[in-house]
PDB file of C-alpha atoms and ligand atoms in Angstrom:
ATOM      1  CA  UNK A  88      84.215  87.280 108.304  1.00 42.00           C
ATOM      2  CA  UNK A  89      85.169  86.837 104.599  1.00 44.00           C
ATOM      3  CA  UNK A  90      85.887  83.103 103.751  1.00 43.00           C
ATOM      4  CA  UNK A  91      87.824  82.037 101.390  1.00 45.00           C
ATOM      5  CA  UNK A  92      89.655  79.077  99.348  1.00 43.00           C
ATOM      6  CA  UNK A  93      93.575  78.800  99.451  1.00 44.00           C
ATOM      7  CA  UNK A  94      95.367  77.231  96.300  1.00 47.00           C
ATOM      8  CA  UNK A  95      95.872  74.301  98.552  1.00 46.00           C
ATOM      9  CA  UNK A  96      92.425  73.724  99.047  1.00 43.00           C
ATOM     10  CA  UNK A  97      92.526  74.522 103.091  1.00 46.00           C
ATOM     11  CA  UNK A  98      89.905  77.270 104.426  1.00 45.00           C
ATOM     12  CA  UNK A  99      91.185  79.907 106.073  1.00 56.00           C
ATOM     13  CA  UNK A 100      89.357  82.485 107.642  1.00 67.00           C
ATOM     14  CA  UNK A 101      90.937  86.313 107.213  1.00 70.00           C
ATOM     15  CA  UNK A 102      88.987  88.817 108.585  1.00 76.00           C
ATOM     16  CA  UNK A 103      88.199  91.652 105.402  1.00 84.00           C
ATOM     17  CA  UNK A 104      89.293  94.928 106.424  1.00 93.00           C
ATOM     18  CA  UNK A 105      88.732  97.985 103.977  1.00 95.00           C
ATOM     19  CA  UNK A 106      91.622 100.503 103.856  1.00 97.00           C
ATOM     20  CA  UNK A 107      90.518 104.405 103.498  1.00 97.00           C
ATOM     21  CA  UNK A 108      93.226 106.966 102.852  1.00 98.00           C
ATOM     22  CA  UNK A 109      92.082 110.437 103.945  1.00 98.00           C
ATOM     23  CA  UNK A 110      94.478 113.803 102.990  1.00 98.00           C
ATOM     24  CA  UNK A 111      94.856 116.203 105.697  1.00 97.00           C
ATOM     25  CA  UNK A 112      97.652 118.591 104.472  1.00 97.00           C
ATOM     26  CA  UNK A 113      99.323 119.404 101.763  1.00 97.00           C
ATOM     27  CA  UNK A 114     102.876 120.804 101.676  1.00 95.00           C
ATOM     28  CA  UNK A 115     105.616 122.576  99.370  1.00 93.00           C
ATOM     29  CA  UNK A 116     108.614 120.360  98.542  1.00 89.00           C
ATOM     30  CA  UNK A 117     111.153 121.633  95.997  1.00 88.00           C
ATOM     31  CA  UNK A 118     108.116 124.030  94.305  1.00 89.00           C
ATOM     32  CA  UNK A 119     105.773 121.065  94.494  1.00 91.00           C
ATOM     33  CA  UNK A 120     102.420 120.220  96.426  1.00 93.00           C
ATOM     34  CA  UNK A 121     102.742 117.123  97.994  1.00 96.00           C
ATOM     35  CA  UNK A 122      99.806 115.916  99.717  1.00 97.00           C
ATOM     36  CA  UNK A 123      99.766 114.042 102.903  1.00 97.00           C
ATOM     37  CA  UNK A 124      97.309 111.174 103.354  1.00 98.00           C
ATOM     38  CA  UNK A 125      97.220 109.213 106.567  1.00 98.00           C
ATOM     39  CA  UNK A 126      95.052 105.796 106.437  1.00 98.00           C
ATOM     40  CA  UNK A 127      91.916 104.420 108.284  1.00 98.00           C
ATOM     41  CA  UNK A 128      91.645 100.482 108.427  1.00 98.00           C
ATOM     42  CA  UNK A 129      88.268  99.002 109.250  1.00 97.00           C
ATOM     43  CA  UNK A 130      88.830  95.801 110.496  1.00 97.00           C
ATOM     44  CA  UNK A 131      85.610  93.877 112.210  1.00 95.00           C
ATOM     45  CA  UNK A 132      87.476  94.263 115.262  1.00 96.00           C
ATOM     46  CA  UNK A 133      88.048  97.606 115.459  1.00 97.00           C
ATOM     47  CA  UNK A 134      88.809 100.868 113.791  1.00 98.00           C
ATOM     48  CA  UNK A 135      92.965 101.851 113.148  1.00 98.00           C
ATOM     49  CA  UNK A 136      94.278 105.241 112.186  1.00 98.00           C
ATOM     50  CA  UNK A 137      98.234 104.644 110.397  1.00 98.00           C
ATOM     51  CA  UNK A 138      99.489 108.229 110.824  1.00 98.00           C
ATOM     52  CA  UNK A 139      98.248 111.519 112.121  1.00 98.00           C
ATOM     53  CA  UNK A 140      99.031 114.077 109.945  1.00 97.00           C
ATOM     54  CA  UNK A 141      99.298 117.798 111.252  1.00 96.00           C
ATOM     55  CA  UNK A 142      96.596 119.883 113.216  1.00 96.00           C
ATOM     56  CA  UNK A 143      98.746 123.371 113.304  1.00 94.00           C
ATOM     57  CA  UNK A 144     101.319 125.274 111.877  1.00 95.00           C
ATOM     58  CA  UNK A 145     105.030 125.536 113.210  1.00 94.00           C
ATOM     59  CA  UNK A 146     107.774 127.974 112.793  1.00 93.00           C
ATOM     60  CA  UNK A 147     110.101 124.973 111.655  1.00 92.00           C
ATOM     61  CA  UNK A 148     108.086 124.111 109.138  1.00 92.00           C
ATOM     62  CA  UNK A 149     106.915 127.220 107.466  1.00 92.00           C
ATOM     63  CA  UNK A 150     109.313 126.901 104.412  1.00 92.00           C
ATOM     64  CA  UNK A 151     106.803 124.119 103.442  1.00 93.00           C
ATOM     65  CA  UNK A 152     103.717 126.274 103.560  1.00 92.00           C
ATOM     66  CA  UNK A 153     101.637 123.830 104.741  1.00 93.00           C
ATOM     67  CA  UNK A 154      98.005 123.506 103.753  1.00 95.00           C
ATOM     68  CA  UNK A 155      95.873 121.800 106.534  1.00 95.00           C
ATOM     69  CA  UNK A 156      92.693 120.047 106.569  1.00 95.00           C
ATOM     70  CA  UNK A 157      92.961 118.301 110.071  1.00 95.00           C
ATOM     71  CA  UNK A 158      91.282 115.234 110.921  1.00 96.00           C
ATOM     72  CA  UNK A 159      89.507 117.272 113.665  1.00 95.00           C
ATOM     73  CA  UNK A 160      88.061 119.631 111.084  1.00 95.00           C
ATOM     74  CA  UNK A 161      86.963 116.935 108.952  1.00 95.00           C
ATOM     75  CA  UNK A 162      82.872 116.683 109.573  1.00 94.00           C
ATOM     76  CA  UNK A 163      82.801 112.944 108.363  1.00 94.00           C
ATOM     77  CA  UNK A 164      85.844 111.975 110.308  1.00 96.00           C
ATOM     78  CA  UNK A 165      84.819 110.325 114.023  1.00 96.00           C
ATOM     79  CA  UNK A 166      87.715 111.010 115.981  1.00 97.00           C
ATOM     80  CA  UNK A 167      85.852 108.899 118.841  1.00 97.00           C
ATOM     81  CA  UNK A 168      85.777 105.849 116.542  1.00 97.00           C
ATOM     82  CA  UNK A 169      89.495 105.259 116.212  1.00 98.00           C
ATOM     83  CA  UNK A 170      90.435 102.422 118.798  1.00 98.00           C
ATOM     84  CA  UNK A 171      94.038 102.017 117.827  1.00 98.00           C
ATOM     85  CA  UNK A 172      96.869 104.586 116.279  1.00 98.00           C
ATOM     86  CA  UNK A 173      99.896 103.286 114.682  1.00 98.00           C
ATOM     87  CA  UNK A 174     102.359 105.822 113.728  1.00 98.00           C
ATOM     88  CA  UNK A 175     105.004 104.597 110.842  1.00 98.00           C
ATOM     89  CA  UNK A 176     107.598 106.929 111.993  1.00 98.00           C
ATOM     90  CA  UNK A 177     107.280 110.328 113.947  1.00 98.00           C
ATOM     91  CA  UNK A 178     108.555 112.746 111.342  1.00 98.00           C
ATOM     92  CA  UNK A 179     105.998 116.131 112.028  1.00 97.00           C
ATOM     93  CA  UNK A 180     103.783 115.123 109.457  1.00 97.00           C
ATOM     94  CA  UNK A 181     103.040 111.695 110.570  1.00 98.00           C
ATOM     95  CA  UNK A 182     102.364 112.386 114.415  1.00 98.00           C
ATOM     96  CA  UNK A 183     101.600 116.045 114.212  1.00 98.00           C
ATOM     97  CA  UNK A 184      97.565 115.200 114.991  1.00 98.00           C
ATOM     98  CA  UNK A 185      98.820 112.344 117.996  1.00 98.00           C
ATOM     99  CA  UNK A 186      97.186 114.839 120.235  1.00 98.00           C
ATOM    100  CA  UNK A 187      93.679 114.777 119.164  1.00 98.00           C
ATOM    101  CA  UNK A 188      93.892 110.664 120.127  1.00 98.00           C
ATOM    102  CA  UNK A 189      94.990 111.536 123.852  1.00 97.00           C
ATOM    103  CA  UNK A 190      94.433 108.186 126.018  1.00 97.00           C
ATOM    104  CA  UNK A 191      94.183 105.827 122.513  1.00 98.00           C
ATOM    105  CA  UNK A 192      97.216 103.374 122.735  1.00 98.00           C
ATOM    106  CA  UNK A 193      99.414 104.488 119.639  1.00 98.00           C
ATOM    107  CA  UNK A 194     101.566 102.168 118.395  1.00 98.00           C
ATOM    108  CA  UNK A 195     105.153 103.191 117.317  1.00 98.00           C
ATOM    109  CA  UNK A 196     108.319 101.110 117.289  1.00 98.00           C
ATOM    110  CA  UNK A 197     110.662 101.478 120.514  1.00 98.00           C
ATOM    111  CA  UNK A 198     114.265 102.864 118.284  1.00 98.00           C
ATOM    112  CA  UNK A 199     111.609 105.498 116.323  1.00 98.00           C
ATOM    113  CA  UNK A 200     110.530 106.471 119.923  1.00 98.00           C
ATOM    114  CA  UNK A 201     113.834 106.836 121.180  1.00 98.00           C
ATOM    115  CA  UNK A 202     115.347 108.423 117.956  1.00 98.00           C
ATOM    116  CA  UNK A 203     112.262 111.223 118.011  1.00 98.00           C
ATOM    117  CA  UNK A 204     113.181 111.765 121.599  1.00 97.00           C
ATOM    118  CA  UNK A 205     116.566 112.128 121.621  1.00 97.00           C
ATOM    119  CA  UNK A 206     117.697 113.250 118.291  1.00 97.00           C
ATOM    120  CA  UNK A 207     117.991 116.771 117.087  1.00 93.00           C
ATOM    121  CA  UNK A 208     116.335 118.308 113.858  1.00 93.00           C
ATOM    122  CA  UNK A 209     114.437 114.833 113.960  1.00 96.00           C
ATOM    123  CA  UNK A 210     110.513 116.172 114.148  1.00 97.00           C
ATOM    124  CA  UNK A 211     109.050 118.618 116.202  1.00 96.00           C
ATOM    125  CA  UNK A 212     109.385 117.322 119.670  1.00 96.00           C
ATOM    126  CA  UNK A 213     106.339 118.904 121.176  1.00 96.00           C
ATOM    127  CA  UNK A 214     103.963 117.150 118.616  1.00 97.00           C
ATOM    128  CA  UNK A 215     105.428 113.661 119.834  1.00 98.00           C
ATOM    129  CA  UNK A 216     104.994 114.367 123.358  1.00 97.00           C
ATOM    130  CA  UNK A 217     101.518 116.030 123.161  1.00 97.00           C
ATOM    131  CA  UNK A 218      99.923 115.566 126.621  1.00 97.00           C
ATOM    132  CA  UNK A 219      97.816 112.715 126.976  1.00 97.00           C
ATOM    133  CA  UNK A 220      99.277 110.606 124.050  1.00 98.00           C
ATOM    134  CA  UNK A 221      99.874 106.654 124.989  1.00 98.00           C
ATOM    135  CA  UNK A 222     102.628 105.309 123.000  1.00 98.00           C
ATOM    136  CA  UNK A 223     103.230 101.341 122.760  1.00 98.00           C
ATOM    137  CA  UNK A 224     106.878 101.092 121.867  1.00 98.00           C
ATOM    138  CA  UNK A 225     107.293  97.929 120.099  1.00 98.00           C
ATOM    139  CA  UNK A 226     110.097  95.801 118.936  1.00 98.00           C
ATOM    140  CA  UNK A 227     110.014  93.816 115.666  1.00 98.00           C
ATOM    141  CA  UNK A 228     106.913  92.512 114.229  1.00 98.00           C
ATOM    142  CA  UNK A 229     103.347  92.369 116.557  1.00 98.00           C
ATOM    143  CA  UNK A 230      99.986  91.103 115.402  1.00 98.00           C
ATOM    144  CA  UNK A 231      97.073  93.927 116.554  1.00 97.00           C
ATOM    145  CA  UNK A 232      94.305  92.198 115.246  1.00 97.00           C
ATOM    146  CA  UNK A 233      94.026  89.206 113.432  1.00 96.00           C
ATOM    147  CA  UNK A 234      95.069  89.934 109.880  1.00 96.00           C
ATOM    148  CA  UNK A 235      97.060  93.509 110.891  1.00 98.00           C
ATOM    149  CA  UNK A 236     100.680  93.046 111.440  1.00 98.00           C
ATOM    150  CA  UNK A 237     103.284  95.880 112.106  1.00 98.00           C
ATOM    151  CA  UNK A 238     106.081  94.829 110.165  1.00 98.00           C
ATOM    152  CA  UNK A 239     109.696  96.594 110.751  1.00 98.00           C
ATOM    153  CA  UNK A 240     111.192  98.655 107.367  1.00 98.00           C
ATOM    154  CA  UNK A 241     114.143 100.549 107.832  1.00 98.00           C
ATOM    155  CA  UNK A 242     115.353 102.782 105.386  1.00 97.00           C
ATOM    156  CA  UNK A 243     113.012 106.334 105.398  1.00 97.00           C
ATOM    157  CA  UNK A 244     114.320 106.497 109.454  1.00 98.00           C
ATOM    158  CA  UNK A 245     115.811 103.340 111.053  1.00 98.00           C
ATOM    159  CA  UNK A 246     112.736 102.792 113.243  1.00 98.00           C
ATOM    160  CA  UNK A 247     109.987 103.287 110.527  1.00 98.00           C
ATOM    161  CA  UNK A 248     107.122 100.411 110.198  1.00 98.00           C
ATOM    162  CA  UNK A 249     104.598  99.266 107.672  1.00 98.00           C
ATOM    163  CA  UNK A 250     101.690  97.827 108.511  1.00 98.00           C
ATOM    164  CA  UNK A 251     100.675  94.998 106.426  1.00 98.00           C
ATOM    165  CA  UNK A 252      96.722  94.017 105.816  1.00 98.00           C
ATOM    166  CA  UNK A 253      95.790  90.520 105.259  1.00 95.00           C
ATOM    167  CA  UNK A 254      92.919  90.621 102.415  1.00 88.00           C
ATOM    168  CA  UNK A 255      92.315  86.963 101.489  1.00 87.00           C
ATOM    169  CA  UNK A 256      94.326  87.614  98.496  1.00 91.00           C
ATOM    170  CA  UNK A 257      97.935  89.515  98.596  1.00 95.00           C
ATOM    171  CA  UNK A 258      98.066  91.661 101.163  1.00 97.00           C
ATOM    172  CA  UNK A 259      97.791  95.377 101.089  1.00 98.00           C
ATOM    173  CA  UNK A 260     100.542  97.734 102.671  1.00 98.00           C
ATOM    174  CA  UNK A 261     100.375 100.628 104.727  1.00 98.00           C
ATOM    175  CA  UNK A 262     103.915 102.269 103.473  1.00 98.00           C
ATOM    176  CA  UNK A 263     104.048 105.837 105.067  1.00 98.00           C
ATOM    177  CA  UNK A 264     107.371 107.332 103.714  1.00 97.00           C
ATOM    178  CA  UNK A 265     108.901 103.797 102.991  1.00 97.00           C
ATOM    179  CA  UNK A 266     108.739 105.123  99.430  1.00 96.00           C
ATOM    180  CA  UNK A 267     107.584 108.837  98.712  1.00 93.00           C
ATOM    181  CA  UNK A 268     107.835 108.413  95.409  1.00 92.00           C
ATOM    182  CA  UNK A 269     106.667 105.238  92.947  1.00 95.00           C
ATOM    183  CA  UNK A 270     110.001 104.968  91.558  1.00 94.00           C
ATOM    184  CA  UNK A 271     111.467 103.721  94.972  1.00 95.00           C
ATOM    185  CA  UNK A 272     109.596 100.432  95.259  1.00 96.00           C
ATOM    186  CA  UNK A 273     110.029  99.854  91.082  1.00 96.00           C
ATOM    187  CA  UNK A 274     113.532  99.442  91.946  1.00 96.00           C
ATOM    188  CA  UNK A 275     114.004  98.938  95.844  1.00 96.00           C
ATOM    189  CA  UNK A 276     116.866 100.218  97.507  1.00 96.00           C
ATOM    190  CA  UNK A 277     116.500 100.069 101.118  1.00 97.00           C
ATOM    191  CA  UNK A 278     115.717  96.896 103.648  1.00 97.00           C
ATOM    192  CA  UNK A 279     112.317  97.868 104.139  1.00 98.00           C
ATOM    193  CA  UNK A 280     111.951  98.453 100.356  1.00 98.00           C
ATOM    194  CA  UNK A 281     113.186  95.306  99.718  1.00 98.00           C
ATOM    195  CA  UNK A 282     111.109  93.574 102.401  1.00 98.00           C
ATOM    196  CA  UNK A 283     107.639  94.837 100.818  1.00 98.00           C
ATOM    197  CA  UNK A 284     108.602  93.991  98.096  1.00 97.00           C
ATOM    198  CA  UNK A 285     109.284  90.524  99.132  1.00 97.00           C
ATOM    199  CA  UNK A 286     105.332  90.524 100.748  1.00 97.00           C
ATOM    200  CA  UNK A 287     104.264  90.867  97.058  1.00 96.00           C
ATOM    201  CA  UNK A 288     101.767  92.910  97.878  1.00 97.00           C
ATOM    202  CA  UNK A 289      98.963  93.867  95.674  1.00 97.00           C
ATOM    203  CA  UNK A 290      99.304  97.623  96.603  1.00 97.00           C
ATOM    204  CA  UNK A 291     101.316  99.615  99.019  1.00 98.00           C
ATOM    205  CA  UNK A 292      99.210 102.970 100.268  1.00 98.00           C
ATOM    206  CA  UNK A 293     102.052 105.412 100.593  1.00 98.00           C
ATOM    207  CA  UNK A 294     101.970 108.932 102.633  1.00 98.00           C
ATOM    208  CA  UNK A 295     102.555 111.397  99.876  1.00 97.00           C
ATOM    209  CA  UNK A 296     101.226 110.016  96.687  1.00 96.00           C
ATOM    210  CA  UNK A 297      97.474 110.267  95.917  1.00 96.00           C
ATOM    211  CA  UNK A 298      97.152 106.798  94.237  1.00 97.00           C
ATOM    212  CA  UNK A 299      98.549 103.447  96.024  1.00 97.00           C
ATOM    213  CA  UNK A 300     101.508 101.807  94.217  1.00 98.00           C
ATOM    214  CA  UNK A 301     101.008  98.544  92.543  1.00 96.00           C
ATOM    215  CA  UNK A 302     103.461  96.027  90.848  1.00 93.00           C
ATOM    216  CA  UNK A 303     103.756  96.562  87.226  1.00 84.00           C
ATOM    217  CA  UNK A 304     102.231  93.364  85.519  1.00 65.00           C
ATOM    218  CA  UNK A 305     105.133  92.228  83.254  1.00 53.00           C
ATOM    219  CA  UNK A 306     107.488  92.926  86.544  1.00 52.00           C
ATOM    220  CA  UNK A 307     106.063  90.286  88.866  1.00 49.00           C
ATOM    221  CA  UNK A 308     107.771  86.876  89.207  1.00 47.00           C
TER     222      UNK A 308
HETATM  223 ZN1   ZN B 183     105.996 111.728 105.262  1.00 50.66          ZN
END
């Protein structure tokens, strides 16, 4: 636990979490290799994995020529050490490793789960419905751990959510695909992007960029 003095002089306890990106795949998109990252939150009470990447090839996405580095084959990644899984959304490159965490509570917005289960061409259904995956459908905001909050961020998909991690200063956000490129956060257009900017985050981790987005200094109010 880190104790800090807030600006109005009140003491507040904020559990100190660290966020680590883990590269799990690269996909070919419009002629360029796009990284696929998942993110681990080490919180004093639990270890949270945000999105699970992919672990195998599939004919539906063969044109993206996936190059895989599955979590299950990374020597320094401890699958059993994950207490909680969060899916930002259920596109194939975010839920393809859910099967590795059968029996582990896997938080997703109910809207997203419904869409993934019912819409055509939305995702790879057998990866969503892998045996033993234990979804916890969420309606709206939810604090999964002290200082770690799920927040709906509709845009990339109607049921997308982001994870807001309190750090003692401005929050960190794990955004999934709420922006695929930095420009989408520089000039937010959809509800989710505007909502994340309104949180005034210190940084936003995204699934498909190597570095987190940070607000440009002169642009912040
Ligand atoms: Zn994605």
